[in-house]
N, CA, C and O atoms as a GROMACS GRO file, in nm:
protein
  468
    1UNK      N    1   1.944  -0.084  -0.796
    1UNK     CA    2   1.814  -0.090  -0.730
    1UNK      C    3   1.761  -0.234  -0.738
    1UNK      O    4   1.766  -0.298  -0.842
    2UNK      N    5   1.712  -0.281  -0.626
    2UNK     CA    6   1.656  -0.416  -0.621
    2UNK      C    7   1.513  -0.418  -0.673
    2UNK      O    8   1.444  -0.316  -0.674
    3UNK      N    9   1.470  -0.535  -0.715
    3UNK     CA   10   1.334  -0.554  -0.764
    3UNK      C   11   1.236  -0.545  -0.648
    3UNK      O   12   1.260  -0.601  -0.541
    4UNK      N   13   1.124  -0.477  -0.669
    4UNK     CA   14   1.020  -0.462  -0.569
    4UNK      C   15   0.918  -0.574  -0.584
    4UNK      O   16   0.889  -0.618  -0.695
    5UNK      N   17   0.865  -0.621  -0.471
    5UNK     CA   18   0.756  -0.718  -0.472
    5UNK      C   19   0.654  -0.682  -0.365
    5UNK      O   20   0.688  -0.616  -0.266
    6UNK      N   21   0.532  -0.724  -0.386
    6UNK     CA   22   0.425  -0.703  -0.290
    6UNK      C   23   0.398  -0.837  -0.222
    6UNK      O   24   0.382  -0.939  -0.289
    7UNK      N   25   0.394  -0.835  -0.090
    7UNK     CA   26   0.370  -0.958  -0.014
    7UNK      C   27   0.267  -0.930   0.094
    7UNK      O   28   0.249  -0.815   0.136
    8UNK      N   29   0.199  -1.034   0.140
    8UNK     CA   30   0.101  -1.013   0.247
    8UNK      C   31   0.166  -0.960   0.374
    8UNK      O   32   0.283  -0.987   0.402
    9UNK      N   33   0.088  -0.885   0.451
    9UNK     CA   34   0.131  -0.848   0.585
    9UNK      C   35   0.096  -0.966   0.674
    9UNK      O   36  -0.020  -1.007   0.680
   10UNK      N   37   0.195  -1.019   0.742
   10UNK     CA   38   0.178  -1.139   0.826
   10UNK      C   39   0.231  -1.113   0.966
   10UNK      O   40   0.287  -1.007   0.994
   11UNK      N   41   0.213  -1.210   1.053
   11UNK     CA   42   0.272  -1.200   1.188
   11UNK      C   43   0.424  -1.188   1.179
   11UNK      O   44   0.486  -1.124   1.264
   12UNK      N   45   0.483  -1.250   1.078
   12UNK     CA   46   0.628  -1.251   1.065
   12UNK      C   47   0.684  -1.115   1.023
   12UNK      O   48   0.795  -1.080   1.064
   13UNK      N   49   0.612  -1.039   0.943
   13UNK     CA   50   0.666  -0.910   0.899
   13UNK      C   51   0.592  -0.789   0.959
   13UNK      O   52   0.624  -0.674   0.928
   14UNK      N   53   0.493  -0.814   1.045
   14UNK     CA   54   0.413  -0.708   1.103
   14UNK      C   55   0.499  -0.602   1.171
   14UNK      O   56   0.482  -0.483   1.145
   15UNK      N   57   0.590  -0.642   1.258
   15UNK     CA   58   0.674  -0.546   1.329
   15UNK      C   59   0.757  -0.462   1.233
   15UNK      O   60   0.770  -0.341   1.251
   16UNK      N   61   0.812  -0.525   1.131
   16UNK     CA   62   0.891  -0.450   1.033
   16UNK      C   63   0.806  -0.346   0.961
   16UNK      O   64   0.851  -0.233   0.938
   17UNK      N   65   0.684  -0.383   0.926
   17UNK     CA   66   0.595  -0.291   0.853
   17UNK      C   67   0.557  -0.172   0.941
   17UNK      O   68   0.560  -0.058   0.895
   18UNK      N   69   0.521  -0.196   1.067
   18UNK     CA   70   0.476  -0.084   1.150
   18UNK      C   71   0.592   0.002   1.200
   18UNK      O   72   0.570   0.114   1.246
   19UNK      N   73   0.714  -0.048   1.192
   19UNK     CA   74   0.829   0.031   1.235
   19UNK      C   75   0.889   0.118   1.124
   19UNK      O   76   0.982   0.194   1.149
   20UNK      N   77   0.837   0.107   1.002
   20UNK     CA   78   0.886   0.190   0.892
   20UNK      C   79   0.859   0.337   0.922
   20UNK      O   80   0.751   0.371   0.972
   21UNK      N   81   0.953   0.421   0.893
   21UNK     CA   82   0.943   0.564   0.926
   21UNK      C   83   0.943   0.650   0.800
   21UNK      O   84   1.009   0.619   0.701
   22UNK      N   85   0.867   0.758   0.807
   22UNK     CA   86   0.868   0.863   0.705
   22UNK      C   87   0.961   0.974   0.750
   22UNK      O   88   1.004   0.977   0.866
   23UNK      N   89   0.992   1.066   0.660
   23UNK     CA   90   1.061   1.189   0.700
   23UNK      C   91   0.966   1.267   0.791
   23UNK      O   92   0.844   1.255   0.777
   24UNK      N   93   1.019   1.345   0.883
   24UNK     CA   94   0.937   1.422   0.976
   24UNK      C   95   0.834   1.509   0.905
   24UNK      O   96   0.719   1.517   0.949
   25UNK      N   97   0.873   1.573   0.796
   25UNK     CA   98   0.780   1.662   0.726
   25UNK      C   99   0.668   1.588   0.655
   25UNK      O  100   0.572   1.651   0.609
   26UNK      N  101   0.676   1.455   0.644
   26UNK     CA  102   0.573   1.376   0.575
   26UNK      C  103   0.471   1.315   0.670
   26UNK      O  104   0.366   1.270   0.626
   27UNK      N  105   0.500   1.312   0.798
   27UNK     CA  106   0.419   1.239   0.895
   27UNK      C  107   0.273   1.284   0.902
   27UNK      O  108   0.185   1.202   0.930
   28UNK      N  109   0.247   1.411   0.878
   28UNK     CA  110   0.109   1.461   0.886
   28UNK      C  111   0.027   1.429   0.761
   28UNK      O  112  -0.093   1.456   0.758
   29UNK      N  113   0.089   1.373   0.659
   29UNK     CA  114   0.020   1.349   0.533
   29UNK      C  115  -0.027   1.205   0.514
   29UNK      O  116  -0.099   1.176   0.418
   30UNK      N  117   0.012   1.115   0.604
   30UNK     CA  118  -0.018   0.974   0.584
   30UNK      C  119  -0.047   0.907   0.717
   30UNK      O  120   0.028   0.924   0.813
   31UNK      N  121  -0.157   0.833   0.723
   31UNK     CA  122  -0.188   0.756   0.844
   31UNK      C  123  -0.077   0.653   0.867
   31UNK      O  124  -0.013   0.607   0.772
   32UNK      N  125  -0.056   0.619   0.991
   32UNK     CA  126   0.049   0.521   1.023
   32UNK      C  127   0.014   0.385   0.963
   32UNK      O  128  -0.102   0.354   0.940
   33UNK      N  129   0.117   0.305   0.940
   33UNK     CA  130   0.094   0.171   0.889
   33UNK      C  131   0.017   0.088   0.991
   33UNK      O  132  -0.065   0.003   0.952
   34UNK      N  133   0.041   0.110   1.119
   34UNK     CA  134  -0.031   0.039   1.224
   34UNK      C  135  -0.182   0.068   1.215
   34UNK      O  136  -0.264  -0.023   1.220
   35UNK      N  137  -0.216   0.196   1.201
   35UNK     CA  138  -0.356   0.236   1.186
   35UNK      C  139  -0.416   0.173   1.060
   35UNK      O  140  -0.529   0.123   1.063
   36UNK      N  141  -0.342   0.176   0.950
   36UNK     CA  142  -0.391   0.121   0.824
   36UNK      C  143  -0.416  -0.029   0.833
   36UNK      O  144  -0.514  -0.079   0.778
   37UNK      N  145  -0.330  -0.101   0.902
   37UNK     CA  146  -0.348  -0.245   0.920
   37UNK      C  147  -0.471  -0.272   1.004
   37UNK      O  148  -0.548  -0.364   0.974
   38UNK      N  149  -0.491  -0.193   1.109
   38UNK     CA  150  -0.611  -0.208   1.193
   38UNK      C  151  -0.737  -0.181   1.110
   38UNK      O  152  -0.835  -0.254   1.119
   39UNK      N  153  -0.732  -0.075   1.030
   39UNK     CA  154  -0.845  -0.040   0.944
   39UNK      C  155  -0.877  -0.155   0.848
   39UNK      O  156  -0.993  -0.190   0.830
   40UNK      N  157  -0.774  -0.212   0.787
   40UNK     CA  158  -0.794  -0.320   0.691
   40UNK      C  159  -0.849  -0.446   0.758
   40UNK      O  160  -0.921  -0.524   0.696
   41UNK      N  161  -0.815  -0.466   0.885
   41UNK     CA  162  -0.865  -0.585   0.954
   41UNK      C  163  -1.015  -0.576   0.981
   41UNK      O  164  -1.080  -0.677   1.008
   42UNK      N  165  -1.070  -0.455   0.974
   42UNK     CA  166  -1.212  -0.434   1.000
   42UNK      C  167  -1.296  -0.416   0.874
   42UNK      O  168  -1.419  -0.410   0.883
   43UNK      N  169  -1.233  -0.407   0.759
   43UNK     CA  170  -1.304  -0.380   0.634
   43UNK      C  171  -1.260  -0.483   0.529
   43UNK      O  172  -1.148  -0.473   0.478
   44UNK      N  173  -1.344  -0.580   0.497
   44UNK     CA  174  -1.305  -0.685   0.402
   44UNK      C  175  -1.276  -0.636   0.261
   44UNK      O  176  -1.219  -0.709   0.181
   45UNK      N  177  -1.314  -0.512   0.230
   45UNK     CA  178  -1.287  -0.457   0.097
   45UNK      C  179  -1.146  -0.401   0.085
   45UNK      O  180  -1.100  -0.374  -0.026
   46UNK      N  181  -1.076  -0.384   0.196
   46UNK     CA  182  -0.941  -0.328   0.192
   46UNK      C  183  -0.837  -0.437   0.172
   46UNK      O  184  -0.843  -0.543   0.235
   47UNK      N  185  -0.743  -0.410   0.085
   47UNK     CA  186  -0.631  -0.500   0.055
   47UNK      C  187  -0.502  -0.429   0.094
   47UNK      O  188  -0.482  -0.313   0.061
   48UNK      N  189  -0.416  -0.500   0.164
   48UNK     CA  190  -0.289  -0.440   0.204
   48UNK      C  191  -0.174  -0.532   0.168
   48UNK      O  192  -0.188  -0.654   0.161
   49UNK      N  193  -0.059  -0.469   0.144
   49UNK     CA  194   0.062  -0.542   0.111
   49UNK      C  195   0.182  -0.476   0.179
   49UNK      O  196   0.188  -0.354   0.193
   50UNK      N  197   0.274  -0.559   0.220
   50UNK     CA  198   0.406  -0.508   0.256
   50UNK      C  199   0.483  -0.496   0.125
   50UNK      O  200   0.469  -0.579   0.036
   51UNK      N  201   0.564  -0.392   0.114
   51UNK     CA  202   0.646  -0.371  -0.005
   51UNK      C  203   0.788  -0.414   0.030
   51UNK      O  204   0.844  -0.371   0.131
   52UNK      N  205   0.844  -0.500  -0.054
   52UNK     CA  206   0.979  -0.551  -0.034
   52UNK      C  207   1.070  -0.507  -0.147
   52UNK      O  208   1.028  -0.499  -0.262
   53UNK      N  209   1.195  -0.480  -0.113
   53UNK     CA  210   1.304  -0.468  -0.210
   53UNK      C  211   1.396  -0.583  -0.176
   53UNK      O  212   1.463  -0.582  -0.072
   54UNK      N  213   1.401  -0.682  -0.263
   54UNK     CA  214   1.472  -0.804  -0.228
   54UNK      C  215   1.400  -0.869  -0.111
   54UNK      O  216   1.282  -0.903  -0.121
   55UNK      N  217   1.471  -0.888  -0.001
   55UNK     CA  218   1.412  -0.947   0.119
   55UNK      C  219   1.390  -0.845   0.230
   55UNK      O  220   1.361  -0.882   0.344
   56UNK      N  221   1.404  -0.715   0.199
   56UNK     CA  222   1.390  -0.609   0.297
   56UNK      C  223   1.254  -0.540   0.284
   56UNK      O  224   1.215  -0.499   0.175
   57UNK      N  225   1.181  -0.528   0.396
   57UNK     CA  226   1.055  -0.454   0.396
   57UNK      C  227   1.089  -0.305   0.385
   57UNK      O  228   1.163  -0.251   0.466
   58UNK      N  229   1.032  -0.239   0.283
   58UNK     CA  230   1.063  -0.097   0.261
   58UNK      C  231   0.938  -0.010   0.255
   58UNK      O  232   0.948   0.113   0.250
   59UNK      N  233   0.820  -0.070   0.256
   59UNK     CA  234   0.700   0.012   0.243
   59UNK      C  235   0.572  -0.065   0.267
   59UNK      O  236   0.573  -0.181   0.310
   60UNK      N  237   0.462   0.004   0.240
   60UNK     CA  238   0.329  -0.048   0.267
   60UNK      C  239   0.232   0.013   0.167
   60UNK      O  240   0.247   0.129   0.127
   61UNK      N  241   0.132  -0.065   0.128
   61UNK     CA  242   0.028  -0.013   0.037
   61UNK      C  243  -0.108  -0.067   0.081
   61UNK      O  244  -0.120  -0.181   0.126
   62UNK      N  245  -0.211   0.018   0.066
   62UNK     CA  246  -0.347  -0.018   0.104
   62UNK      C  247  -0.442   0.034  -0.004
   62UNK      O  248  -0.435   0.151  -0.042
   63UNK      N  249  -0.530  -0.054  -0.052
   63UNK     CA  250  -0.631  -0.008  -0.149
   63UNK      C  251  -0.765  -0.076  -0.124
   63UNK      O  252  -0.772  -0.181  -0.060
   64UNK      N  253  -0.871  -0.013  -0.175
   64UNK     CA  254  -1.007  -0.067  -0.161
   64UNK      C  255  -1.043  -0.142  -0.288
   64UNK      O  256  -1.034  -0.089  -0.399
   65UNK      N  257  -1.085  -0.267  -0.270
   65UNK     CA  258  -1.126  -0.356  -0.379
   65UNK      C  259  -1.270  -0.327  -0.416
   65UNK      O  260  -1.359  -0.340  -0.332
   66UNK      N  261  -1.294  -0.287  -0.538
   66UNK     CA  262  -1.427  -0.241  -0.582
   66UNK      C  263  -1.535  -0.347  -0.565
   66UNK      O  264  -1.645  -0.315  -0.519
   67UNK      N  265  -1.507  -0.471  -0.601
   67UNK     CA  266  -1.610  -0.574  -0.598
   67UNK      C  267  -1.650  -0.612  -0.455
   67UNK      O  268  -1.753  -0.677  -0.435
   68UNK      N  269  -1.571  -0.574  -0.358
   68UNK     CA  270  -1.601  -0.610  -0.220
   68UNK      C  271  -1.649  -0.492  -0.138
   68UNK      O  272  -1.670  -0.505  -0.017
   69UNK      N  273  -1.668  -0.378  -0.201
   69UNK     CA  274  -1.709  -0.258  -0.128
   69UNK      C  275  -1.848  -0.215  -0.172
   69UNK      O  276  -1.905  -0.269  -0.267
   70UNK      N  277  -1.901  -0.118  -0.101
   70UNK     CA  278  -2.031  -0.063  -0.136
   70UNK      C  279  -2.019   0.056  -0.230
   70UNK      O  280  -2.116   0.126  -0.256
   71UNK      N  281  -1.899   0.078  -0.280
   71UNK     CA  282  -1.875   0.189  -0.372
   71UNK      C  283  -1.920   0.151  -0.513
   71UNK      O  284  -1.976   0.044  -0.536
   72UNK      N  285  -1.896   0.240  -0.605
   72UNK     CA  286  -1.931   0.219  -0.745
   72UNK      C  287  -1.862   0.094  -0.801
   72UNK      O  288  -1.740   0.080  -0.784
   73UNK      N  289  -1.934   0.005  -0.865
   73UNK     CA  290  -1.873  -0.115  -0.923
   73UNK      C  291  -1.761  -0.079  -1.021
   73UNK      O  292  -1.775   0.013  -1.101
   74UNK      N  293  -1.652  -0.151  -1.014
   74UNK     CA  294  -1.540  -0.129  -1.104
   74UNK      C  295  -1.450  -0.013  -1.066
   74UNK      O  296  -1.355   0.017  -1.138
   75UNK      N  297  -1.478   0.054  -0.954
   75UNK     CA  298  -1.401   0.170  -0.912
   75UNK      C  299  -1.316   0.136  -0.790
   75UNK      O  300  -1.368   0.119  -0.679
   76UNK      N  301  -1.186   0.125  -0.811
   76UNK     CA  302  -1.091   0.094  -0.703
   76UNK      C  303  -1.034   0.224  -0.647
   76UNK      O  304  -1.032   0.327  -0.715
   77UNK      N  305  -0.989   0.218  -0.523
   77UNK     CA  306  -0.930   0.336  -0.458
   77UNK      C  307  -0.799   0.298  -0.392
   77UNK      O  308  -0.796   0.212  -0.303
   78UNK      N  309  -0.691   0.362  -0.433
   78UNK     CA  310  -0.563   0.342  -0.365
   78UNK      C  311  -0.558   0.445  -0.253
   78UNK      O  312  -0.551   0.566  -0.278
   79UNK      N  313  -0.562   0.397  -0.130
   79UNK     CA  314  -0.568   0.486  -0.015
   79UNK      C  315  -0.430   0.526   0.034
   79UNK      O  316  -0.407   0.642   0.069
   80UNK      N  317  -0.340   0.430   0.037
   80UNK     CA  318  -0.208   0.461   0.095
   80UNK      C  319  -0.097   0.389   0.018
   80UNK      O  320  -0.109   0.271  -0.016
   81UNK      N  321   0.008   0.462  -0.007
   81UNK     CA  322   0.130   0.406  -0.062
   81UNK      C  323   0.244   0.473   0.014
   81UNK      O  324   0.264   0.594   0.004
   82UNK      N  325   0.318   0.393   0.088
   82UNK     CA  326   0.422   0.445   0.176
   82UNK      C  327   0.554   0.376   0.147
   82UNK      O  328   0.561   0.253   0.148
   83UNK      N  329   0.657   0.453   0.120
   83UNK     CA  330   0.794   0.402   0.110
   83UNK      C  331   0.871   0.469   0.223
   83UNK      O  332   0.867   0.591   0.238
   84UNK      N  333   0.942   0.388   0.302
   84UNK     CA  334   1.015   0.440   0.418
   84UNK      C  335   1.118   0.544   0.375
   84UNK      O  336   1.173   0.538   0.265
   85UNK      N  337   1.143   0.639   0.464
   85UNK     CA  338   1.233   0.752   0.436
   85UNK      C  339   1.368   0.707   0.380
   85UNK      O  340   1.419   0.767   0.286
   86UNK      N  341   1.425   0.603   0.436
   86UNK     CA  342   1.558   0.557   0.394
   86UNK      C  343   1.561   0.500   0.252
   86UNK      O  344   1.668   0.481   0.196
   87UNK      N  345   1.443   0.473   0.195
   87UNK     CA  346   1.436   0.410   0.062
   87UNK      C  347   1.374   0.501  -0.043
   87UNK      O  348   1.359   0.460  -0.158
   88UNK      N  349   1.338   0.622  -0.006
   88UNK     CA  350   1.277   0.714  -0.101
   88UNK      C  351   1.381   0.768  -0.199
   88UNK      O  352   1.500   0.773  -0.168
   89UNK      N  353   1.334   0.809  -0.316
   89UNK     CA  354   1.422   0.868  -0.416
   89UNK      C  355   1.501   0.767  -0.496
   89UNK      O  356   1.597   0.804  -0.564
   90UNK      N  357   1.463   0.641  -0.490
   90UNK     CA  358   1.535   0.534  -0.561
   90UNK      C  359   1.450   0.464  -0.665
   90UNK      O  360   1.495   0.367  -0.727
   91UNK      N  361   1.328   0.511  -0.686
   91UNK     CA  362   1.240   0.448  -0.785
   91UNK      C  363   1.152   0.339  -0.729
   91UNK      O  364   1.076   0.277  -0.804
   92UNK      N  365   1.159   0.313  -0.599
   92UNK     CA  366   1.077   0.206  -0.540
   92UNK      C  367   0.928   0.241  -0.541
   92UNK      O  368   0.845   0.153  -0.560
   93UNK      N  369   0.895   0.367  -0.522
   93UNK     CA  370   0.754   0.408  -0.525
   93UNK      C  371   0.692   0.385  -0.661
   93UNK      O  372   0.579   0.337  -0.671
   94UNK      N  373   0.766   0.418  -0.765
   94UNK     CA  374   0.717   0.397  -0.902
   94UNK      C  375   0.696   0.248  -0.929
   94UNK      O  376   0.593   0.208  -0.984
   95UNK      N  377   0.793   0.165  -0.890
   95UNK     CA  378   0.778   0.020  -0.909
   95UNK      C  379   0.658  -0.033  -0.832
   95UNK      O  380   0.583  -0.116  -0.882
   96UNK      N  381   0.641   0.017  -0.709
   96UNK     CA  382   0.529  -0.028  -0.626
   96UNK      C  383   0.397   0.008  -0.691
   96UNK      O  384   0.307  -0.075  -0.700
   97UNK      N  385   0.383   0.132  -0.735
   97UNK     CA  386   0.259   0.175  -0.799
   97UNK      C  387   0.230   0.093  -0.924
   97UNK      O  388   0.115   0.057  -0.948
   98UNK      N  389   0.331   0.063  -1.002
   98UNK     CA  390   0.312  -0.021  -1.121
   98UNK      C  391   0.258  -0.159  -1.083
   98UNK      O  392   0.168  -0.211  -1.150
   99UNK      N  393   0.312  -0.219  -0.976
   99UNK     CA  394   0.265  -0.351  -0.932
   99UNK      C  395   0.121  -0.345  -0.883
   99UNK      O  396   0.041  -0.434  -0.914
  100UNK      N  397   0.088  -0.242  -0.807
  100UNK     CA  398  -0.049  -0.228  -0.756
  100UNK      C  399  -0.146  -0.207  -0.871
  100UNK      O  400  -0.253  -0.267  -0.874
  101UNK      N  401  -0.110  -0.122  -0.966
  101UNK     CA  402  -0.197  -0.099  -1.081
  101UNK      C  403  -0.217  -0.227  -1.163
  101UNK      O  404  -0.328  -0.254  -1.209
  102UNK      N  405  -0.112  -0.304  -1.180
  102UNK     CA  406  -0.126  -0.433  -1.252
  102UNK      C  407  -0.221  -0.526  -1.179
  102UNK      O  408  -0.307  -0.589  -1.240
  103UNK      N  409  -0.206  -0.533  -1.046
  103UNK     CA  410  -0.292  -0.620  -0.966
  103UNK      C  411  -0.439  -0.578  -0.979
  103UNK      O  412  -0.527  -0.662  -0.998
  104UNK      N  413  -0.463  -0.448  -0.969
  104UNK     CA  414  -0.600  -0.398  -0.979
  104UNK      C  415  -0.655  -0.419  -1.120
  104UNK      O  416  -0.769  -0.463  -1.136
  105UNK      N  417  -0.577  -0.388  -1.221
  105UNK     CA  418  -0.624  -0.401  -1.360
  105UNK      C  419  -0.651  -0.546  -1.400
  105UNK      O  420  -0.722  -0.570  -1.497
  106UNK      N  421  -0.595  -0.640  -1.327
  106UNK     CA  422  -0.618  -0.782  -1.356
  106UNK      C  423  -0.756  -0.828  -1.308
  106UNK      O  424  -0.801  -0.936  -1.345
  107UNK      N  425  -0.823  -0.748  -1.228
  107UNK     CA  426  -0.956  -0.783  -1.178
  107UNK      C  427  -1.058  -0.751  -1.288
  107UNK      O  428  -1.068  -0.637  -1.333
  108UNK      N  429  -1.135  -0.851  -1.331
  108UNK     CA  430  -1.235  -0.826  -1.434
  108UNK      C  431  -1.333  -0.717  -1.391
  108UNK      O  432  -1.377  -0.714  -1.276
  109UNK      N  433  -1.366  -0.628  -1.483
  109UNK     CA  434  -1.462  -0.523  -1.457
  109UNK      C  435  -1.402  -0.395  -1.402
  109UNK      O  436  -1.476  -0.300  -1.373
  110UNK      N  437  -1.271  -0.390  -1.386
  110UNK     CA  438  -1.208  -0.267  -1.338
  110UNK      C  439  -1.228  -0.156  -1.441
  110UNK      O  440  -1.194  -0.172  -1.558
  111UNK      N  441  -1.283  -0.043  -1.395
  111UNK     CA  442  -1.309   0.069  -1.486
  111UNK      C  443  -1.234   0.195  -1.446
  111UNK      O  444  -1.190   0.271  -1.532
  112UNK      N  445  -1.219   0.216  -1.316
  112UNK     CA  446  -1.154   0.337  -1.267
  112UNK      C  447  -1.066   0.304  -1.148
  112UNK      O  448  -1.093   0.212  -1.072
  113UNK      N  449  -0.961   0.383  -1.134
  113UNK     CA  450  -0.874   0.374  -1.016
  113UNK      C  451  -0.853   0.515  -0.965
  113UNK      O  452  -0.800   0.601  -1.036
  114UNK      N  453  -0.894   0.537  -0.842
  114UNK     CA  454  -0.874   0.668  -0.778
  114UNK      C  455  -0.756   0.656  -0.684
  114UNK      O  456  -0.744   0.558  -0.611
  115UNK      N  457  -0.669   0.755  -0.687
  115UNK     CA  458  -0.554   0.757  -0.598
  115UNK      C  459  -0.571   0.874  -0.503
  115UNK      O  460  -0.582   0.989  -0.545
  116UNK      N  461  -0.572   0.844  -0.376
  116UNK     CA  462  -0.588   0.947  -0.273
  116UNK      C  463  -0.451   0.996  -0.229
  116UNK      O  464  -0.358   0.917  -0.214
  117UNK      N  465  -0.441   1.125  -0.209
  117UNK     CA  466  -0.315   1.183  -0.161
  117UNK      C  467  -0.342   1.301  -0.073
  117UNK      O  468  -0.249   1.363  -0.022
   0.00000   0.00000   0.00000
């Protein structure tokens, strides 16, 4: 298994991120990456990352930054964590969640993290 990293969604990787596919039975449980990127472009409190394994885009993550939102101070919300169907079952989701939690916990004043599913 390759090491996972979180990187910004950019013009260079945008197409790769929005073309990631879930299994058919999962599609009704998660908003599309395209929708999530549009949502994040309109809300300065939302943070998004492309998930990489090595140099391959394999997923997407979106969370709400507590200090930039009108929500409870210190309360972060992980809205979406998506690993493409071809990469599921390999531990990439666990690695991704660990990286996101580390990033959030590094913000001074973090008290709670809610994960939506």
